[in-house]
Each structure stands twice: as C-alpha cells, then as structure tokens.
XYZ file of C-alpha atoms in Angstrom:
742
model
C 58.610 97.296 102.173
C 58.554 93.735 101.633
C 61.274 90.585 100.878
C 59.799 88.857 97.480
C 61.266 85.563 96.467
C 60.058 83.782 93.438
C 59.687 80.317 93.498
C 57.298 79.281 90.331
C 55.900 81.217 87.154
C 53.284 79.383 84.960
C 50.867 80.955 82.338
C 47.685 80.728 84.214
C 49.197 82.090 87.834
C 52.157 83.328 89.558
C 52.772 81.845 93.106
C 55.291 83.586 95.583
C 56.630 83.061 99.323
C 56.304 86.639 100.548
C 57.505 88.034 104.057
C 55.833 91.345 104.604
C 57.144 93.777 107.468
C 54.278 96.088 107.028
C 50.697 96.411 107.224
C 48.495 95.200 104.267
C 47.122 98.285 103.373
C 50.421 99.969 102.848
C 52.094 97.325 100.581
C 53.198 97.707 97.049
C 53.359 94.576 95.024
C 54.787 93.548 91.643
C 52.785 94.123 88.678
C 51.088 90.405 86.936
C 51.010 88.931 90.691
C 47.562 87.449 91.438
C 48.006 85.584 94.625
C 49.819 85.877 97.418
C 50.742 83.482 100.141
C 52.323 83.525 103.324
C 54.459 79.947 104.399
C 52.024 79.259 107.611
C 49.053 76.984 107.816
C 46.515 79.854 107.347
C 47.860 81.623 104.084
C 47.064 85.554 103.384
C 45.047 86.147 100.246
C 45.197 89.398 98.259
C 42.817 90.566 95.812
C 44.407 93.017 93.352
C 43.384 95.514 90.721
C 45.997 96.695 88.076
C 46.511 100.376 87.049
C 49.084 101.911 84.840
C 50.272 103.825 87.864
C 50.502 100.827 90.404
C 48.576 98.064 91.728
C 45.756 98.661 94.500
C 44.471 95.790 96.669
C 40.768 95.413 97.045
C 40.614 92.605 99.662
C 42.578 90.786 102.046
C 41.971 87.680 104.109
C 43.438 84.967 106.309
C 46.346 85.041 109.344
C 47.458 88.697 109.422
C 48.208 88.705 113.137
C 51.822 87.872 112.402
C 52.242 91.507 110.847
C 51.852 93.189 113.888
C 53.837 90.385 115.824
C 56.522 91.373 113.405
C 56.093 94.902 114.541
C 56.256 94.304 118.042
C 59.540 92.212 118.058
C 58.010 89.376 119.666
C 60.082 86.852 117.825
C 62.804 88.265 119.834
C 61.334 87.520 122.875
C 62.019 83.867 122.177
C 65.701 84.370 123.347
C 66.325 85.389 126.954
C 68.056 88.485 127.994
C 71.376 86.830 128.785
C 71.715 85.263 125.425
C 70.882 88.685 123.967
C 73.206 90.439 125.691
C 75.700 87.652 124.379
C 74.627 88.238 120.810
C 75.278 92.034 121.289
C 78.807 91.716 122.535
C 79.180 89.176 119.900
C 78.111 91.850 117.182
C 80.548 94.486 118.453
C 83.329 91.885 118.585
C 82.758 90.821 114.935
C 82.558 94.423 113.929
C 85.896 94.908 115.463
C 87.281 91.723 114.204
C 85.906 92.710 110.591
C 87.647 96.094 111.034
C 90.739 94.043 112.004
C 90.522 91.782 109.044
C 90.324 94.556 106.463
C 93.429 96.044 108.200
C 95.123 92.899 108.056
C 94.176 92.396 104.316
C 95.712 95.807 103.790
C 98.344 95.150 105.411
C 99.057 91.817 103.169
C 97.963 93.917 99.998
C 100.483 96.234 100.557
C 103.208 93.999 101.656
C 102.676 92.359 98.577
C 103.031 95.104 96.581
C 106.081 96.445 98.543
C 107.670 93.316 97.923
C 107.102 93.159 94.092
C 108.249 97.080 94.123
C 111.336 95.981 96.045
C 112.123 93.307 93.256
C 111.966 95.747 90.657
C 113.755 98.334 92.226
C 116.308 95.613 92.402
C 116.040 94.585 88.959
C 116.274 98.355 87.996
C 119.472 98.764 90.018
C 120.843 95.517 88.442
C 119.603 96.703 85.006
C 121.963 100.152 85.909
C 124.816 97.795 86.941
C 124.496 95.477 83.778
C 124.876 98.607 81.711
C 127.466 100.119 83.714
C 129.518 96.978 83.120
C 128.488 97.083 79.564
C 129.864 100.472 79.033
C 133.035 99.225 80.840
C 133.533 96.451 78.614
C 133.494 98.887 75.783
C 135.682 100.799 77.363
C 138.452 98.134 77.903
C 137.900 97.237 74.253
C 138.435 100.510 72.693
C 141.628 101.012 75.235
C 143.066 97.354 74.009
C 142.389 98.537 70.253
C 144.462 101.864 70.901
C 146.829 100.938 73.060
C 147.180 97.110 72.357
C 147.917 96.229 75.870
C 147.172 92.601 77.296
C 145.940 94.006 80.508
C 142.857 95.029 79.226
C 141.651 91.575 78.464
C 141.563 91.175 82.237
C 139.619 94.115 82.555
C 137.167 93.339 79.846
C 136.647 89.835 81.373
C 136.268 91.172 84.562
C 133.511 93.780 83.701
C 131.966 90.743 81.467
C 131.686 88.658 84.754
C 129.879 91.379 86.875
C 127.500 91.869 84.032
C 126.593 88.151 83.704
C 126.429 88.054 87.701
C 124.026 90.935 87.587
C 121.834 89.472 85.074
C 121.870 86.077 86.883
C 120.728 87.832 89.940
C 117.964 89.572 87.876
C 116.841 86.219 86.246
C 116.492 84.731 89.843
C 114.096 87.760 90.824
C 111.281 85.899 89.133
C 109.868 88.988 86.992
C 108.190 87.291 84.363
C 108.486 90.056 81.957
C 112.283 90.700 82.269
C 112.616 86.797 81.638
C 112.949 87.325 77.996
C 115.162 90.067 77.740
C 117.489 88.775 80.545
C 117.622 85.316 78.621
C 118.393 86.853 75.502
C 121.281 89.115 77.026
C 122.584 85.948 79.096
C 122.649 83.868 75.284
C 124.307 87.170 73.619
C 127.252 87.942 76.426
C 129.156 84.474 75.962
C 129.205 85.810 72.015
C 130.083 89.193 72.807
C 133.030 87.780 75.116
C 134.224 84.798 72.484
C 134.201 87.427 69.825
C 136.364 89.562 72.214
C 139.041 86.630 72.481
C 138.951 86.509 68.908
C 139.885 90.189 68.364
C 142.312 89.711 71.044
C 143.949 86.831 69.367
C 144.265 88.468 66.084
C 145.804 91.441 67.770
C 148.053 88.975 69.335
C 148.977 87.537 66.050
C 149.488 91.051 64.527
C 151.794 91.843 67.393
C 151.053 94.030 70.485
C 153.861 96.481 69.306
C 156.410 96.901 66.362
C 158.262 93.794 67.952
C 156.022 91.453 68.119
C 153.712 89.010 65.716
C 153.618 89.866 62.249
C 154.299 93.275 62.761
C 157.514 92.637 64.135
C 158.444 89.909 61.618
C 157.778 92.391 58.731
C 159.911 95.228 60.621
C 162.635 92.871 60.679
C 162.361 92.106 56.791
C 162.272 95.844 56.399
C 165.471 96.757 58.381
C 167.199 93.762 56.260
C 166.168 95.032 53.197
C 166.876 98.575 54.097
C 170.452 97.352 55.571
C 171.342 95.791 52.551
C 170.312 99.021 50.112
C 172.250 100.938 52.410
C 175.511 99.186 50.954
C 174.581 100.350 47.587
C 174.427 103.792 45.568
C 171.451 103.310 43.746
C 169.111 105.871 44.576
C 166.206 104.866 42.520
C 166.196 101.625 44.560
C 166.151 103.388 47.781
C 163.175 105.702 46.281
C 161.359 102.613 45.315
C 161.715 101.245 48.898
C 160.783 104.699 50.242
C 157.477 104.466 48.049
C 156.653 100.977 49.328
C 157.289 101.856 52.936
C 154.835 104.741 52.257
C 152.005 102.249 50.914
C 152.623 100.157 53.902
C 152.102 103.157 56.228
C 148.710 104.144 54.537
C 147.927 100.213 54.617
C 148.164 100.676 58.575
C 146.417 103.761 59.106
C 143.580 103.040 56.594
C 143.055 99.323 56.456
C 142.678 99.148 52.886
C 143.025 96.725 50.107
C 144.234 99.106 47.238
C 147.455 99.510 49.337
C 148.168 95.989 48.919
C 147.970 96.155 45.106
C 150.158 99.647 45.430
C 152.660 97.444 47.319
C 152.925 94.774 44.617
C 153.052 97.295 42.043
C 156.301 99.062 43.375
C 157.733 95.539 44.036
C 157.454 94.669 40.565
C 159.180 97.847 39.761
C 162.217 97.206 42.340
C 162.468 93.984 41.022
C 162.724 95.505 37.239
C 165.473 97.976 38.490
C 167.359 95.080 39.888
C 167.676 93.904 36.061
C 169.165 96.732 35.087
C 172.853 96.522 33.482
C 174.236 98.753 36.203
C 172.967 96.846 38.941
C 175.762 94.672 40.722
C 174.343 91.068 40.555
C 175.699 90.359 43.987
C 173.154 93.276 45.046
C 170.970 91.683 43.031
C 171.123 88.397 44.550
C 171.456 89.648 47.780
C 168.330 91.989 47.790
C 165.658 89.438 45.748
C 165.093 87.206 48.732
C 164.635 89.786 51.249
C 162.185 91.797 49.101
C 160.401 88.420 48.741
C 160.258 87.999 52.466
C 159.181 91.335 53.170
C 156.627 91.337 50.524
C 155.781 87.960 51.924
C 155.348 89.418 55.546
C 153.535 92.305 54.424
C 150.920 90.238 52.451
C 150.313 87.953 55.721
C 150.063 91.162 57.837
C 147.418 92.725 55.346
C 145.421 89.674 55.573
C 145.325 89.487 59.162
C 144.755 92.921 59.470
C 141.748 93.237 56.877
C 140.331 90.249 58.816
C 141.030 92.161 62.297
C 138.960 94.850 60.939
C 136.138 92.488 60.275
C 136.157 91.134 63.352
C 136.108 94.533 65.531
C 132.860 95.160 63.207
C 131.678 91.914 64.504
C 132.056 92.633 67.842
C 130.537 96.164 67.711
C 127.250 94.240 65.910
C 126.936 92.029 68.608
C 127.170 94.650 71.440
C 124.825 96.861 68.969
C 122.134 93.962 69.418
C 122.801 93.654 73.232
C 122.311 97.218 73.795
C 118.641 97.666 73.115
C 117.652 94.562 75.519
C 119.310 96.550 78.157
C 117.580 99.617 77.931
C 114.351 97.491 77.316
C 115.115 95.685 80.680
C 115.728 98.989 82.654
C 112.369 100.523 81.041
C 110.667 96.881 82.347
C 111.926 97.508 85.772
C 111.499 101.077 86.148
C 107.498 100.294 84.811
C 107.407 97.838 87.421
C 108.702 100.105 90.071
C 105.730 102.661 89.212
C 103.361 100.347 88.801
C 103.817 98.622 92.166
C 103.716 101.946 93.751
C 100.637 102.956 92.220
C 98.945 99.510 93.116
C 100.264 100.274 96.848
C 98.583 103.727 96.994
C 95.399 102.077 95.354
C 95.448 99.474 98.071
C 95.919 101.884 100.621
C 93.180 103.739 99.473
C 90.685 100.760 99.080
C 91.514 99.603 102.343
C 90.822 103.182 104.047
C 87.432 102.941 101.794
C 86.426 99.632 102.927
C 87.521 100.343 106.697
C 85.137 103.520 106.712
C 82.207 101.341 104.907
C 82.706 98.743 107.343
C 83.333 100.987 110.351
C 79.942 102.702 109.704
C 77.986 99.750 108.872
C 79.351 98.212 112.391
C 78.217 101.782 114.242
C 75.040 101.443 112.928
C 74.522 97.537 113.421
C 75.271 98.416 117.095
C 73.224 101.058 117.667
C 70.171 98.957 115.865
C 70.777 96.074 118.046
C 71.017 98.071 120.905
C 68.034 99.893 120.306
C 66.061 96.377 119.189
C 67.099 94.717 122.616
C 66.429 97.822 124.878
C 63.185 97.991 123.276
C 62.511 94.521 123.478
C 63.383 94.640 127.399
C 61.521 97.794 128.033
C 58.195 97.593 126.341
C 57.284 93.865 128.157
C 58.518 95.362 131.355
C 56.102 98.723 130.789
C 53.263 96.128 129.853
C 53.799 93.987 132.840
C 53.815 96.854 134.977
C 50.449 98.227 133.918
C 49.339 94.825 134.769
C 50.380 94.761 137.943
C 49.001 98.347 138.781
C 45.874 97.065 137.215
C 45.774 94.063 139.529
C 46.746 96.043 142.418
C 43.705 98.657 141.980
C 41.321 95.603 142.102
C 40.762 94.920 138.099
C 41.351 91.464 137.994
C 40.331 91.102 134.087
C 43.337 92.898 132.667
C 44.828 91.151 129.731
C 48.269 89.978 130.576
C 49.598 89.842 127.141
C 53.427 88.876 128.010
C 52.937 85.303 129.099
C 53.647 84.051 125.760
C 57.002 85.318 125.813
C 60.218 82.917 126.590
C 62.535 85.009 128.351
C 62.857 86.245 132.201
C 60.172 89.030 131.359
C 57.495 86.332 130.382
C 58.732 83.979 133.357
C 57.621 87.252 135.671
C 54.372 87.643 133.220
C 53.030 83.886 134.031
C 53.788 84.393 137.912
C 51.575 87.854 137.827
C 49.233 85.545 135.951
C 49.251 82.825 138.809
C 48.463 85.909 141.261
C 45.948 87.152 139.056
C 44.110 83.661 139.099
C 44.451 83.081 142.834
C 42.763 86.775 143.292
C 40.229 85.640 141.321
C 39.769 82.304 142.750
C 39.926 84.063 146.038
C 37.190 86.427 145.190
C 34.881 83.882 144.010
C 35.135 82.053 147.495
C 34.516 84.996 149.125
C 31.180 85.716 147.266
C 30.216 82.023 148.302
C 30.766 82.357 151.447
C 28.702 85.594 151.505
C 25.997 83.707 149.882
C 26.173 80.959 152.541
C 26.142 83.203 155.241
C 23.079 84.961 154.076
C 21.382 81.479 153.858
C 22.413 80.707 157.199
C 20.825 83.829 158.439
C 17.565 83.255 156.469
C 17.457 79.449 157.959
C 18.226 81.098 161.565
C 15.185 83.686 161.045
C 13.222 80.465 160.103
C 14.111 78.493 163.141
C 13.411 81.225 165.396
C 9.812 81.775 164.013
C 9.438 78.105 164.175
C 10.527 78.009 167.798
C 8.107 80.578 168.740
C 5.387 78.824 166.829
C 5.712 75.213 168.110
C 6.835 75.984 171.440
C 9.587 73.269 171.306
C 11.937 72.522 174.176
C 15.285 73.980 174.906
C 16.896 70.351 174.303
C 15.627 70.291 171.100
C 16.877 73.984 170.600
C 20.016 73.170 171.658
C 20.618 69.889 169.630
C 19.572 71.850 166.641
C 22.065 74.703 167.819
C 24.686 72.331 168.234
C 24.155 70.990 164.423
C 24.040 74.467 163.078
C 27.249 75.296 164.810
C 28.819 72.474 163.410
C 28.185 73.041 160.079
C 28.980 76.839 160.306
C 32.359 75.754 161.753
C 33.180 73.073 159.222
C 32.360 75.728 156.308
C 34.088 78.541 157.878
C 37.079 76.195 158.390
C 36.960 75.225 154.531
C 36.875 78.665 153.700
C 39.701 79.969 155.650
C 41.800 76.900 154.580
C 41.369 77.788 151.226
C 41.857 81.453 151.509
C 45.282 80.856 153.648
C 46.318 78.563 151.101
C 45.912 81.032 148.082
C 47.809 83.745 150.345
C 50.350 81.194 150.980
C 50.621 80.954 147.018
C 50.186 84.637 146.405
C 53.360 84.975 148.805
C 55.258 82.306 146.688
C 54.024 84.269 143.475
C 55.175 87.749 144.654
C 58.900 86.275 145.989
C 59.243 84.699 142.425
C 58.322 88.103 140.696
C 60.956 89.691 143.479
C 63.457 87.405 142.155
C 62.664 87.854 138.352
C 62.713 91.669 139.003
C 66.191 91.558 140.658
C 67.682 89.402 137.995
C 66.108 91.979 135.291
C 68.221 94.506 136.859
C 71.361 92.728 137.071
C 70.792 91.951 133.369
C 69.985 95.764 132.866
C 73.322 96.377 134.512
C 75.342 93.980 132.411
C 73.577 95.603 129.193
C 74.777 98.963 130.918
C 78.176 98.209 131.369
C 78.450 96.487 127.686
C 77.457 99.788 126.474
C 79.727 101.784 128.527
C 82.616 99.407 127.462
C 81.151 99.997 123.323
C 81.309 103.934 124.204
C 84.886 103.324 125.402
C 85.814 101.246 122.822
C 84.357 103.947 120.133
C 86.296 106.513 121.924
C 89.655 104.799 121.474
C 88.733 104.144 117.953
C 88.403 108.107 117.164
C 91.436 109.023 119.656
C 93.232 106.442 117.266
C 91.681 108.241 114.242
C 92.939 111.382 115.167
C 96.431 110.235 115.870
C 96.004 108.828 112.279
C 95.198 112.104 111.075
C 98.025 113.980 112.537
C 100.494 111.360 111.076
C 99.222 111.721 107.995
C 99.646 115.591 108.096
C 103.165 114.955 108.910
C 103.735 112.708 106.043
C 102.048 115.377 103.548
C 104.672 118.087 104.993
C 107.396 115.475 104.797
C 106.524 114.736 100.647
C 105.850 117.998 100.034
C 109.492 118.760 101.814
C 110.835 115.990 99.466
C 109.296 117.401 96.417
C 110.713 120.791 96.861
C 113.955 119.187 97.250
C 113.620 117.079 94.418
C 113.074 120.491 92.368
C 115.981 121.870 93.565
C 118.246 118.700 92.638
C 116.401 119.055 89.256
C 117.717 122.535 88.717
C 121.441 121.604 90.089
C 121.222 118.448 87.557
C 120.442 120.630 84.623
C 123.151 123.347 85.576
C 125.656 120.496 85.584
C 124.449 119.167 82.049
C 124.519 122.698 80.706
C 128.372 122.637 82.395
C 129.393 119.064 80.973
C 127.865 120.106 77.492
C 130.365 123.187 77.415
C 133.303 120.845 78.267
C 132.314 118.748 75.685
C 131.820 121.622 73.020
C 135.385 122.579 74.069
C 136.774 119.210 73.829
C 135.378 119.086 70.195
C 137.038 122.221 69.305
C 140.255 120.802 70.716
C 139.798 117.983 68.803
C 139.049 120.090 65.569
C 142.276 121.625 65.932
C 144.521 118.379 66.872
C 143.047 117.030 63.593
C 144.160 120.147 61.449
C 147.725 119.684 63.164
C 147.588 116.013 62.411
C 146.751 117.006 58.806
C 149.528 119.427 58.695
C 152.018 117.023 60.111
C 150.731 114.663 57.132
C 151.206 117.135 54.672
C 154.355 118.212 55.828
C 155.767 114.068 55.751
C 154.647 113.994 52.571
C 156.614 116.922 51.369
C 159.496 115.392 53.386
C 159.108 112.173 51.444
C 158.913 114.102 48.095
C 162.017 115.894 48.935
C 163.922 112.777 49.820
C 163.135 111.837 46.515
C 163.908 114.727 44.898
C 167.473 114.922 46.765
C 168.050 111.308 45.983
C 167.296 112.056 42.101
C 169.807 115.282 42.356
C 172.851 112.782 43.738
C 175.421 114.279 45.477
C 174.268 117.696 44.898
C 171.020 116.820 46.997
C 172.471 115.071 50.229
C 172.360 117.991 52.385
C 169.058 118.789 51.166
C 168.127 114.778 51.853
C 169.232 115.328 55.444
C 166.913 118.366 56.082
C 164.369 116.301 54.571
C 165.039 113.291 56.662
C 164.704 115.688 59.960
C 161.754 117.613 58.670
C 160.040 113.847 58.482
C 161.242 112.695 61.747
C 159.724 115.848 63.302
C 156.745 115.395 61.136
C 156.323 111.976 62.325
C 156.629 113.063 66.046
C 154.140 115.444 65.759
C 151.844 113.068 63.989
C 152.288 110.758 66.517
C 152.028 113.437 69.084
C 148.778 114.616 67.745
C 147.557 110.878 67.413
C 148.222 110.749 71.149
C 146.160 113.864 71.928
C 143.240 113.124 69.665
C 142.896 109.553 71.548
C 143.167 111.652 74.835
C 140.567 114.188 73.451
C 138.320 111.085 72.004
C 138.398 109.630 75.466
C 137.242 113.080 76.877
C 134.642 113.187 74.353
C 133.514 109.959 75.083
C 133.505 110.129 79.102
C 131.612 113.905 78.822
C 128.979 112.061 76.464
C 128.408 109.438 79.058
C 128.552 112.089 81.881
C 125.744 114.126 79.933
C 123.563 111.199 79.492
C 124.374 110.069 82.962
C 123.069 113.457 84.380
C 120.260 113.696 82.122
C 118.941 110.284 83.236
C 119.742 111.412 86.916
C 117.719 114.750 85.658
C 114.807 112.625 84.705
C 114.888 110.198 87.612
C 114.821 113.322 90.084
C 111.776 115.010 87.984
C 110.185 111.290 88.032
C 110.691 111.367 91.975
C 109.316 114.978 92.099
C 106.310 114.051 90.095
C 106.027 110.900 92.542
C 106.071 112.836 95.368
C 103.658 115.306 94.304
C 101.118 112.300 93.486
C 101.851 111.083 97.080
C 101.235 114.356 98.525
C 97.967 114.572 97.127
C 96.892 111.018 97.846
C 97.946 111.578 101.614
C 95.719 115.212 101.556
C 92.919 113.007 100.258
C 93.956 110.124 102.748
C 93.887 113.201 105.617
C 90.481 114.149 104.756
C 89.259 110.407 104.515
C 90.943 110.066 108.274
C 89.119 112.971 109.710
C 85.685 111.726 108.374
C 86.419 108.742 110.076
C 87.069 110.504 113.246
C 83.738 112.564 112.726
C 81.841 109.387 112.083
C 83.202 107.711 115.287
C 82.358 110.902 117.499
C 78.701 110.419 116.311
C 78.934 106.675 117.213
C 80.157 107.584 120.711
C 77.448 109.599 121.226
C 75.066 107.114 119.715
C 76.387 104.545 122.644
C 75.772 106.969 125.078
C 72.197 107.190 124.121
C 72.204 103.367 124.487
C 73.191 103.707 128.025
C 70.788 106.097 128.839
C 68.127 104.048 127.678
C 69.303 101.152 129.471
C 69.143 103.194 132.475
C 65.573 103.724 132.038
C 65.028 100.087 131.667
C 66.984 99.265 134.729
C 64.943 102.074 136.566
C 62.082 100.213 135.362
C 63.258 97.125 136.905
C 63.848 98.369 139.940
C 59.996 99.683 140.359
C 58.957 96.209 139.355
C 61.291 94.976 141.959
C 59.563 97.351 144.396
C 55.897 96.593 143.163
C 56.526 92.746 143.975
C 58.099 93.418 147.453
C 54.953 95.374 148.071
C 52.696 92.574 146.789
C 54.883 90.255 149.034
C 54.296 92.396 151.756
C 50.444 92.430 151.315
C 50.223 88.942 150.704
C 52.361 88.054 154.192
C 49.615 90.441 155.733
C 46.580 89.195 154.230
C 48.048 85.670 155.578
C 48.726 87.026 159.083
C 44.887 88.667 158.967
C 43.618 85.164 157.793
C 45.219 83.390 160.567
C 43.735 85.891 162.962
C 40.503 85.420 161.466
C 40.343 81.881 161.769
C 41.503 82.312 165.568
C 38.630 84.877 165.939
C 36.168 81.997 164.529
C 37.206 79.201 166.493
C 36.757 81.804 169.284
C 33.551 82.348 168.302
C 32.224 78.602 167.673
C 33.719 77.861 171.226
C 31.625 80.417 172.829
C 28.649 79.292 170.697
C 29.369 75.746 172.203
C 29.503 76.702 175.414
C 26.112 78.327 175.448
C-alpha cells in the first residue's frame, strides 16, 4: 500500500510526493499518474503502462534502498532503548487518559442531561401545582357565587398567589420553550384577579344576604309596601303586589330583562287600581311613594344583577383563555422530561460505544508498539550475535550491519567493529612477521654459505651475528609491542561489549516489567468490566420489576377510575331526582300562588283556603330551598368526581408512560449488558496479547544474556592473549640474551 499526497497538477504531467511502504513490484498506483518522485536527493522514477484493469510498472530506477530500510524498521533504531520504553509507557498512559477523558465526557453529558431533566421535571411539578391552584381559584369563585361569603375572597387570593409563585419559579428555571407560555399566564393572572375583585365588589353592592346592599334595600321597601297593604282590605292590590313579588323572584332566579318589563307593567296596574273610587285617598297617598321606592330599588338591583352576570362571564372567559396555556405548559414540561431521558440514554450508549472503540484501538496500538519495539531490539541483537560468532570462528570478513544504529545495540556493533579491525590488523602484522622470519632464514643460509666459502674470521662472524641479533631484537620487540597494544585494545573493547550487553539486559528487564504492569492494568480493566456487567444485570432486573409494578398500578388506577365513574353516574341520577323535586316544588309554589289569588278574589269565603294556600306555598318554598341546597351539593360532588376521574386518568396515563419508559430502559440496559460483556471479552484478549509481549521480551533478555556471556568469553580470551604475548616477549628476550652471550 502507499500514502499518496497530491502536490501539483498540470495539463502535461502530474507531480506527487509519494511515501511507499512496500517493494516496487507490488505497488498499485493511481491512473493518469506519469511521474513518481520520492523527496530525497536521488528520486525514484517509474515508467508506467495503463490498462483498463489497472497500471503495470514497466521500469523503475533511482534510490530504492529506503524501501528495505522502512521494512527493517531502521528509522526506529535512531532512538535509544530507554526512550523506546518511555514511548511505550507514554502510549499506555495516553490510552488510559483517552478512556478517562471519554468517561469524563460521558459523565458531563449525562450530568447536563440530568440537570435539564430535573429542570423539566420541576417545571412539570410547578405546572401541576399551578393547574391545581387554578382549580382552587375556580372552586373559591364558584363557592363565592353560590354561598356569597366574604371568606372565599381570601381563599381565592391565596390560591392565586400560590399560582403566581409557581409560575414565577417556573420562569426562573430558564426553559426557553416554556417562557412564552409562562409570560402569557403571568399577564393573564392579574387580569383574572382584578376581574374577580370586580365580581366581589358587584356582589357586595348587591348584598351578601337579604339584609345587605341593594337586596336589603329592596327587602325593606317590600316590607314597607306589604305592611301598608295589610292595613287595607283591597284584595286586588294584594294580588297585584304578589304578582310583582313573583316577577321579582323570577328575575332573581333567571336574571332576565323581561321580568323588569313585567314588573313595570304590574306597577302601572297597581297605580291604576289606586285611582279607583273605592280606594281610600289616605291609602293611595301612603302607598304611592312606597311603591315608587320599591320599584326604584328593584330597578337598581336588576341593573347591577345583570351587570353581575356579565362580569361572571368575563371572569370565566379569562380563565378559559388561561387554561390552554396551562395545558401546553405541562405538555412542554413532560416532553422536555422525555427528551432529556432520551438524550441521557443516547449519551450513555454513545459513550459506551466510544469507550469500546478507543479501548480496542489503544489495545491494538499497545500490542503493535510492543511488537515493533521488541522486533527493533531482538533483530539487531541477533545480527550482532551472528557477527560475533563469525568473528570467534575466524571469519574476519563478516559484514557488521548494525554500526549505523544510534541506540545501545549500535554502540555494541561499533565496539565489535573495533575488535574486528584489531583482529584484522593483528593478522596482517603476523603475516609480515612470518615474511620477515623467512627472509632472515634465507639471509642466514646465505651467510653460512658465504662463511664456508670465504673462510672469514670468527671476529667478523661475531660482529655480523651481533648486528643480526640487534635487528632481530628490534623487529620482534616492535611486533610484540604492536600485538600487546592490540590485545589491550581488544580487552577494552570486550569490556565495553560486556557493559553494553548488561545495559541491554537491564533495559529488557524494564520492558518486561512494563509489559507485566500493562498486563496487570488490562486484567484490572477486565475485572471492572465484569463488575459493570453484573451491575447492568442487576439494573435490568430492577427495571423489569419496576415495569411490573407500574403495570399493576395502571390496572389499579383503571379500577379506581371505573368506581369513581359509577359514583359520578349515581350522583348524576340523584341530581336528576333533585331537579324533578325542584320542578314539583316550583309547580306547587305556582299553584299555591294561584290559589292565594283565587282566595283573594273569593273574599271572606276564601280566607281559610288562603291560609292553606299560604302554608302550601311556605312548604313549597322550603322544599325548593332544600332541593336547591341538595342540588348545589350534588353539583359540587359531580364537579369533584369529574376532577377525580380526570386526575386518576392522568395518573393512569402517567403510570403507563412510566411503564413504557421502564420497558425502554430495560431494553437499553440489556443492550448495555451485551456491550459490557463484549468489552470484557476484548480486554481478556488484550491480556493474552500483553502476556505474549512479555514472553517475547523474555526472549530478548535471554539473547542479551547470551551476548553478555559471549563478550565475557571474548574478554577472557583477550586477557589470555595478552598474558601469552607477555610470555612470548619474555622468551624472546631470553633467546636474544642467550644469543648475545655466545
């Protein structure tokens, strides 16, 4: 394969910077590439031929030695062994640091998701509280309109204040999606409070009971008219007054303007009756201002009452406008909780995935690094050992390829090279000494022949022998001095080789220790992964149990919901019966009123019947009042029942969602458990890989020990050679002295 970096392209040619990590004959190059250059002093040039199926290299020239250099990892040998060990330690540390960074990032992401989920959950709680406070406001409003008691104003204000506090707290959470809804609610809530105050003031003007406000004034006017009517015996005036009272009650019940017109018509009839000739002028004089006052008070009451109805409608309209925003606010909060839970699960899954990827990558990188470093140490030491064995066997022409390395093994190779050069020099000097000896023997033979033929004297022969002895002594002493010097240098070289071998052995021990520590770390990671797997299994069991309980809670909520629905239906049937009783009471009241009118028309003969009709009317009024109270209670029960039904339905829905979430979490936890088991298996494989690295380092240490042993043998041999050379020098000196003594 190759790494191709594009530099420049023209119409005529394409120039690239190419780094190759394979032999040229296996290269596959991009189509339309004509020239390949490797950025060195001597570039590589390839001639290519293009085919549809690919590219064929026709020829290649230039500096290709770097290809084998790359394959032999010579670039690593520029770094010393200690630095390689530090790099390995740094790679392991960076791997654990990367895993720790991923775990930290995962924890931060989950923390942020949890904080967002907590804020949305808090918003959901505040939205529920605000909704409950709103319902309490409505309840206080209805209780006030039904019972007309001032205490409900305080209850209303208390609920409104709590709702405002809940909304303000929700706004302080800083959830952008909910800010608009909260802002609208905070704007509408004061309007609702102000409108309720208007309703309260209007009701206060009408009167909280029959003795207060406009209602009390109208009651006093009626009592004044009836008191004056009781002084006369004109039944037609009484009947007309009763008709006016009927219109008054109808208006109070139905709040319709038509009864105001009917009241005015009856008043005109009443005044017309006062103009009849048989009416006492004093009675007329007394009744006219009283009737005007009564009619005036009635009109004032009717005007305010009709306004009251409109104000109540306005109050309901304001809350109806607020209600959708409350619902939407709760939906935003619930959706936010679901989204944050989903983000938290996704972040956890992503972190587990990234942790697996990084862990596998780091483990492979560590294994590859240990393999490369071990190979970069083992192969040069094996080559150096082969060189030393060749030198020991007498092959002085062996090629020492490790002298170019810049590490400790390179220093050993250079020391061996010095020894090799010394051995070659010693061999050369020995050959020269042998040649000199042969020449001297020839000269001695010629000298003996010359002595035999020339018959020289002993003195002359002695002088010649002294000269030859001196020359021989000088030559031998020079040779022995050189040999002794080379032996001393070889001894120093052997000592250096022994020291370097010992250093290599120590570095191998360091590598072995680092490998054992890496293996222990991987075993620790495996143990942690197994514990994590057990924790995930326990979480899965708990989540399954939670889902089962949630299902039971949903079933219980549905049963409770059905029971309350039956209660609501029973309350509805009771309300129907109460309405029927109320209708009967109204009809009875009407019949009693008609009977009273007929008794009044009958005069003295109908007085007894009038008394009975009056009692029946009173009983009908009491029945109507009682049924009205019962109806109010039934309405309250129905309202509360509906609220309970809605609440239980909400609870059932919430529990159902919890059940679904629990099921989803259980599924996610199962996937996480499978992923954790896969992590544990991969870490076990990594532990086996680190154990293999430790074994390879042990082989390297064994090789360095063999090298140290060989260097010790060389040192011993050099010392023995030095001793032998010393003995030889002594023998030569003795020989020369013996020759001189002849």
